Amino acid sequence: MQLSDRFTVSDDVVAREVGGETVLLDLSSGQYFGLDTIGGRIWELLSERPHHLSELCDQIETEFDAPRERIEADLMALAKQLQDQELIAADAA
Amino acid sequence: MELKLEPPRSQELLPTQPYDRWVSPEGYCQAEFHKADAGFLIRFPGQADFLIKEPQNGFDFDVIGWSAPECDDKTAINLFHNAIQPILGNHTGGLFLHGSAVMAGCEGSDAEAVPGAIAFLGLSRGGKTTLAGSFALSGNPFLTEDVIDLRLNDGHYLLQPKRSKLRLFADSARYLFGENTPIEDADMKQDVEAGSTLPFADRAVPLQQIYVLGTDHSAPLSIRRYSMQEALSALMPHAFILDVEDKPRLKAHFARMADLSQDIECYSLDFTRDYAELPRVRAAILDNCQGV
């Protein structure tokens, strides 16, 4: 996985902010997942349209007070988890 | 919505594969959902079939039921009230959950406040109705024994009263109403009508708390508050869903359930399923409800 990779959210996932966190329900598996504030923001951005990971890093850097290296590392880790769970998928376009 | 009950018919093999099933914790199929011409066919094996025709205007479903030959029509009518109506209620934007409810009078600490309702969600044979009956016999009227019907009104989730009877298995009926309670069929639930000793609440009251009954029937008594996120995932399995392939409706339903999990306190409730434990369980719930 690289920062130039582009991702989109799965059509099988519904999301909702609940009590300051984002809860995801994978309709195909019935499994639930939780995202913290930054994870929820990343999900929101991905839900609007497909994004390159580098674009997401740019956006998160403008909104949250954290070093770029940390944002990139955390975002890559999150994206891998989401992809492994088939909550997001690589977007070829 | 009305049920048109046809003469009993045998449950022949259906030409379609079910797109969804309700499966009990023991692994047996409680219901099969099939797509049918202009609607759905829901089969409760050994009990009844229901054909649901999608309405032209979006709301008035045509529901035709057939009891299985080995069952009487009362079973089909109970299934219509306790499963088909809530399934269609959620399908059309309502908020229905599988559970019982009683009045608890726990709206804050102000004694003059409007009494509230507490709901108990759980799987079949999980103790919901017995718990509601136990509360009613001790003076907390019951509102429903199997279907939680919530309507949002002026910031409150009003819990609607349903049928004024409890449906109990023989052992629970005998525990609650005495060893001499007449039992029609020891293997079937018995209908027990509300009355002076079994009070029924015949008006809607605001929902105050939800308790989700644990599945470990030998667990010690414990009450734990769910986070809002936990509550959402704990409540969802107790909803009635007609079409798990209808994603727009599922998304809308998820949003309604998310609102409920944020607005209403939800708890996990474990207790040993021993009738002698019920007074202690009731006391713990009421203490929790009153913030003791």
JSON list of C-alpha atoms in Angstrom, two decimals, chain B residues 210-290:
[
{"chain": "B", "resi": 210, "resn": "ILE", "atom": "CA", "xyz": [-33.58, -0.71, 27.57]},
{"chain": "B", "resi": 211, "resn": "TYR", "atom": "CA", "xyz": [-32.12, -3.90, 29.01]},
{"chain": "B", "resi": 212, "resn": "VAL", "atom": "CA", "xyz": [-30.65, -6.50, 26.68]},
{"chain": "B", "resi": 213, "resn": "LEU", "atom": "CA", "xyz": [-30.89, -9.95, 28.25]},
{"chain": "B", "resi": 214, "resn": "GLY", "atom": "CA", "xyz": [-27.71, -12.00, 28.10]},
{"chain": "B", "resi": 215, "resn": "THR", "atom": "CA", "xyz": [-27.66, -15.46, 26.61]},
{"chain": "B", "resi": 216, "resn": "ASP", "atom": "CA", "xyz": [-25.80, -17.15, 29.50]},
{"chain": "B", "resi": 217, "resn": "HIS", "atom": "CA", "xyz": [-28.71, -18.40, 31.58]},
{"chain": "B", "resi": 218, "resn": "SER", "atom": "CA", "xyz": [-26.47, -19.34, 34.50]},
{"chain": "B", "resi": 219, "resn": "ALA", "atom": "CA", "xyz": [-24.67, -16.00, 34.74]},
{"chain": "B", "resi": 220, "resn": "PRO", "atom": "CA", "xyz": [-24.83, -14.15, 38.06]},
{"chain": "B", "resi": 221, "resn": "LEU", "atom": "CA", "xyz": [-26.95, -11.02, 38.32]},
{"chain": "B", "resi": 222, "resn": "SER", "atom": "CA", "xyz": [-25.24, -8.04, 36.74]},
{"chain": "B", "resi": 223, "resn": "ILE", "atom": "CA", "xyz": [-26.29, -4.81, 35.07]},
{"chain": "B", "resi": 224, "resn": "ARG", "atom": "CA", "xyz": [-23.80, -2.90, 32.96]},
{"chain": "B", "resi": 225, "resn": "ARG", "atom": "CA", "xyz": [-24.41, 0.25, 31.00]},
{"chain": "B", "resi": 226, "resn": "TYR", "atom": "CA", "xyz": [-23.53, 0.04, 27.34]},
{"chain": "B", "resi": 227, "resn": "SER", "atom": "CA", "xyz": [-21.63, 2.82, 25.64]},
{"chain": "B", "resi": 228, "resn": "MET", "atom": "CA", "xyz": [-23.68, 4.36, 22.85]},
{"chain": "B", "resi": 229, "resn": "GLN", "atom": "CA", "xyz": [-21.62, 2.46, 20.30]},
{"chain": "B", "resi": 230, "resn": "GLU", "atom": "CA", "xyz": [-22.06, -0.83, 22.14]},
{"chain": "B", "resi": 231, "resn": "ALA", "atom": "CA", "xyz": [-25.76, -0.15, 22.48]},
{"chain": "B", "resi": 232, "resn": "LEU", "atom": "CA", "xyz": [-26.18, 0.25, 18.73]},
{"chain": "B", "resi": 233, "resn": "SER", "atom": "CA", "xyz": [-24.63, -3.13, 17.99]},
{"chain": "B", "resi": 234, "resn": "ALA", "atom": "CA", "xyz": [-26.52, -4.72, 20.91]},
{"chain": "B", "resi": 235, "resn": "LEU", "atom": "CA", "xyz": [-29.90, -3.40, 19.74]},
{"chain": "B", "resi": 236, "resn": "MET", "atom": "CA", "xyz": [-29.61, -4.16, 16.04]},
{"chain": "B", "resi": 237, "resn": "PRO", "atom": "CA", "xyz": [-30.00, -7.97, 16.31]},
{"chain": "B", "resi": 238, "resn": "HIS", "atom": "CA", "xyz": [-33.33, -7.45, 18.07]},
{"chain": "B", "resi": 239, "resn": "ALA", "atom": "CA", "xyz": [-34.90, -5.52, 15.21]},
{"chain": "B", "resi": 240, "resn": "PHE", "atom": "CA", "xyz": [-37.25, -7.09, 12.69]},
{"chain": "B", "resi": 241, "resn": "ILE", "atom": "CA", "xyz": [-35.94, -6.82, 9.13]},
{"chain": "B", "resi": 242, "resn": "LEU", "atom": "CA", "xyz": [-37.93, -7.91, 6.10]},
{"chain": "B", "resi": 243, "resn": "ASP", "atom": "CA", "xyz": [-35.39, -7.51, 3.33]},
{"chain": "B", "resi": 244, "resn": "VAL", "atom": "CA", "xyz": [-31.71, -7.72, 4.25]},
{"chain": "B", "resi": 245, "resn": "GLU", "atom": "CA", "xyz": [-30.90, -7.06, 0.59]},
{"chain": "B", "resi": 246, "resn": "ASP", "atom": "CA", "xyz": [-32.67, -3.68, 0.54]},
{"chain": "B", "resi": 247, "resn": "LYS", "atom": "CA", "xyz": [-29.70, -1.46, 1.37]},
{"chain": "B", "resi": 248, "resn": "PRO", "atom": "CA", "xyz": [-31.43, 1.93, 1.32]},
{"chain": "B", "resi": 249, "resn": "ARG", "atom": "CA", "xyz": [-33.96, 0.67, 3.87]},
{"chain": "B", "resi": 250, "resn": "LEU", "atom": "CA", "xyz": [-31.25, -0.96, 5.96]},
{"chain": "B", "resi": 251, "resn": "LYS", "atom": "CA", "xyz": [-29.30, 2.29, 6.02]},
{"chain": "B", "resi": 252, "resn": "ALA", "atom": "CA", "xyz": [-32.36, 4.23, 7.13]},
{"chain": "B", "resi": 253, "resn": "HIS", "atom": "CA", "xyz": [-33.10, 1.64, 9.79]},
{"chain": "B", "resi": 254, "resn": "PHE", "atom": "CA", "xyz": [-29.50, 1.78, 11.03]},
{"chain": "B", "resi": 255, "resn": "ALA", "atom": "CA", "xyz": [-29.84, 5.56, 11.39]},
{"chain": "B", "resi": 256, "resn": "ARG", "atom": "CA", "xyz": [-33.05, 5.21, 13.44]},
{"chain": "B", "resi": 257, "resn": "MET", "atom": "CA", "xyz": [-31.41, 2.65, 15.68]},
{"chain": "B", "resi": 258, "resn": "ALA", "atom": "CA", "xyz": [-28.36, 4.90, 16.09]},
{"chain": "B", "resi": 259, "resn": "ASP", "atom": "CA", "xyz": [-30.63, 7.72, 17.25]},
{"chain": "B", "resi": 260, "resn": "LEU", "atom": "CA", "xyz": [-32.30, 5.38, 19.73]},
{"chain": "B", "resi": 261, "resn": "SER", "atom": "CA", "xyz": [-28.95, 4.21, 21.12]},
{"chain": "B", "resi": 262, "resn": "GLN", "atom": "CA", "xyz": [-27.95, 7.82, 21.72]},
{"chain": "B", "resi": 263, "resn": "ASP", "atom": "CA", "xyz": [-31.23, 8.93, 23.25]},
{"chain": "B", "resi": 264, "resn": "ILE", "atom": "CA", "xyz": [-32.06, 6.02, 25.56]},
{"chain": "B", "resi": 265, "resn": "GLU", "atom": "CA", "xyz": [-29.90, 4.43, 28.26]},
{"chain": "B", "resi": 266, "resn": "CYS", "atom": "CA", "xyz": [-29.13, 0.84, 27.35]},
{"chain": "B", "resi": 267, "resn": "TYR", "atom": "CA", "xyz": [-27.84, -1.87, 29.66]},
{"chain": "B", "resi": 268, "resn": "SER", "atom": "CA", "xyz": [-26.75, -5.45, 29.44]},
{"chain": "B", "resi": 269, "resn": "LEU", "atom": "CA", "xyz": [-28.64, -7.59, 31.93]},
{"chain": "B", "resi": 270, "resn": "ASP", "atom": "CA", "xyz": [-27.43, -10.99, 33.06]},
{"chain": "B", "resi": 271, "resn": "PHE", "atom": "CA", "xyz": [-29.14, -13.16, 35.61]},
{"chain": "B", "resi": 272, "resn": "THR", "atom": "CA", "xyz": [-29.53, -16.79, 36.48]},
{"chain": "B", "resi": 273, "resn": "ARG", "atom": "CA", "xyz": [-32.74, -18.12, 34.97]},
{"chain": "B", "resi": 274, "resn": "ASP", "atom": "CA", "xyz": [-34.04, -19.38, 38.27]},
{"chain": "B", "resi": 275, "resn": "TYR", "atom": "CA", "xyz": [-37.55, -18.27, 39.26]},
{"chain": "B", "resi": 276, "resn": "ALA", "atom": "CA", "xyz": [-36.37, -17.70, 42.83]},
{"chain": "B", "resi": 277, "resn": "GLU", "atom": "CA", "xyz": [-33.98, -15.05, 41.48]},
{"chain": "B", "resi": 278, "resn": "LEU", "atom": "CA", "xyz": [-36.70, -12.89, 39.95]},
{"chain": "B", "resi": 279, "resn": "PRO", "atom": "CA", "xyz": [-37.41, -10.71, 43.02]},
{"chain": "B", "resi": 280, "resn": "ARG", "atom": "CA", "xyz": [-33.73, -9.84, 43.24]},
{"chain": "B", "resi": 281, "resn": "VAL", "atom": "CA", "xyz": [-33.58, -9.13, 39.50]},
{"chain": "B", "resi": 282, "resn": "ARG", "atom": "CA", "xyz": [-36.61, -6.84, 39.70]},
{"chain": "B", "resi": 283, "resn": "ALA", "atom": "CA", "xyz": [-35.14, -4.97, 42.67]},
{"chain": "B", "resi": 284, "resn": "ALA", "atom": "CA", "xyz": [-31.81, -4.49, 40.92]},
{"chain": "B", "resi": 285, "resn": "ILE", "atom": "CA", "xyz": [-33.51, -3.16, 37.78]},
{"chain": "B", "resi": 286, "resn": "LEU", "atom": "CA", "xyz": [-35.70, -0.75, 39.72]},
{"chain": "B", "resi": 287, "resn": "ASP", "atom": "CA", "xyz": [-32.72, 0.45, 41.78]},
{"chain": "B", "resi": 288, "resn": "ASN", "atom": "CA", "xyz": [-30.79, 1.00, 38.58]},
{"chain": "B", "resi": 289, "resn": "CYS", "atom": "CA", "xyz": [-33.77, 2.79, 37.05]},
{"chain": "B", "resi": 290, "resn": "GLN", "atom": "CA", "xyz": [-34.02, 5.12, 40.02]}
]
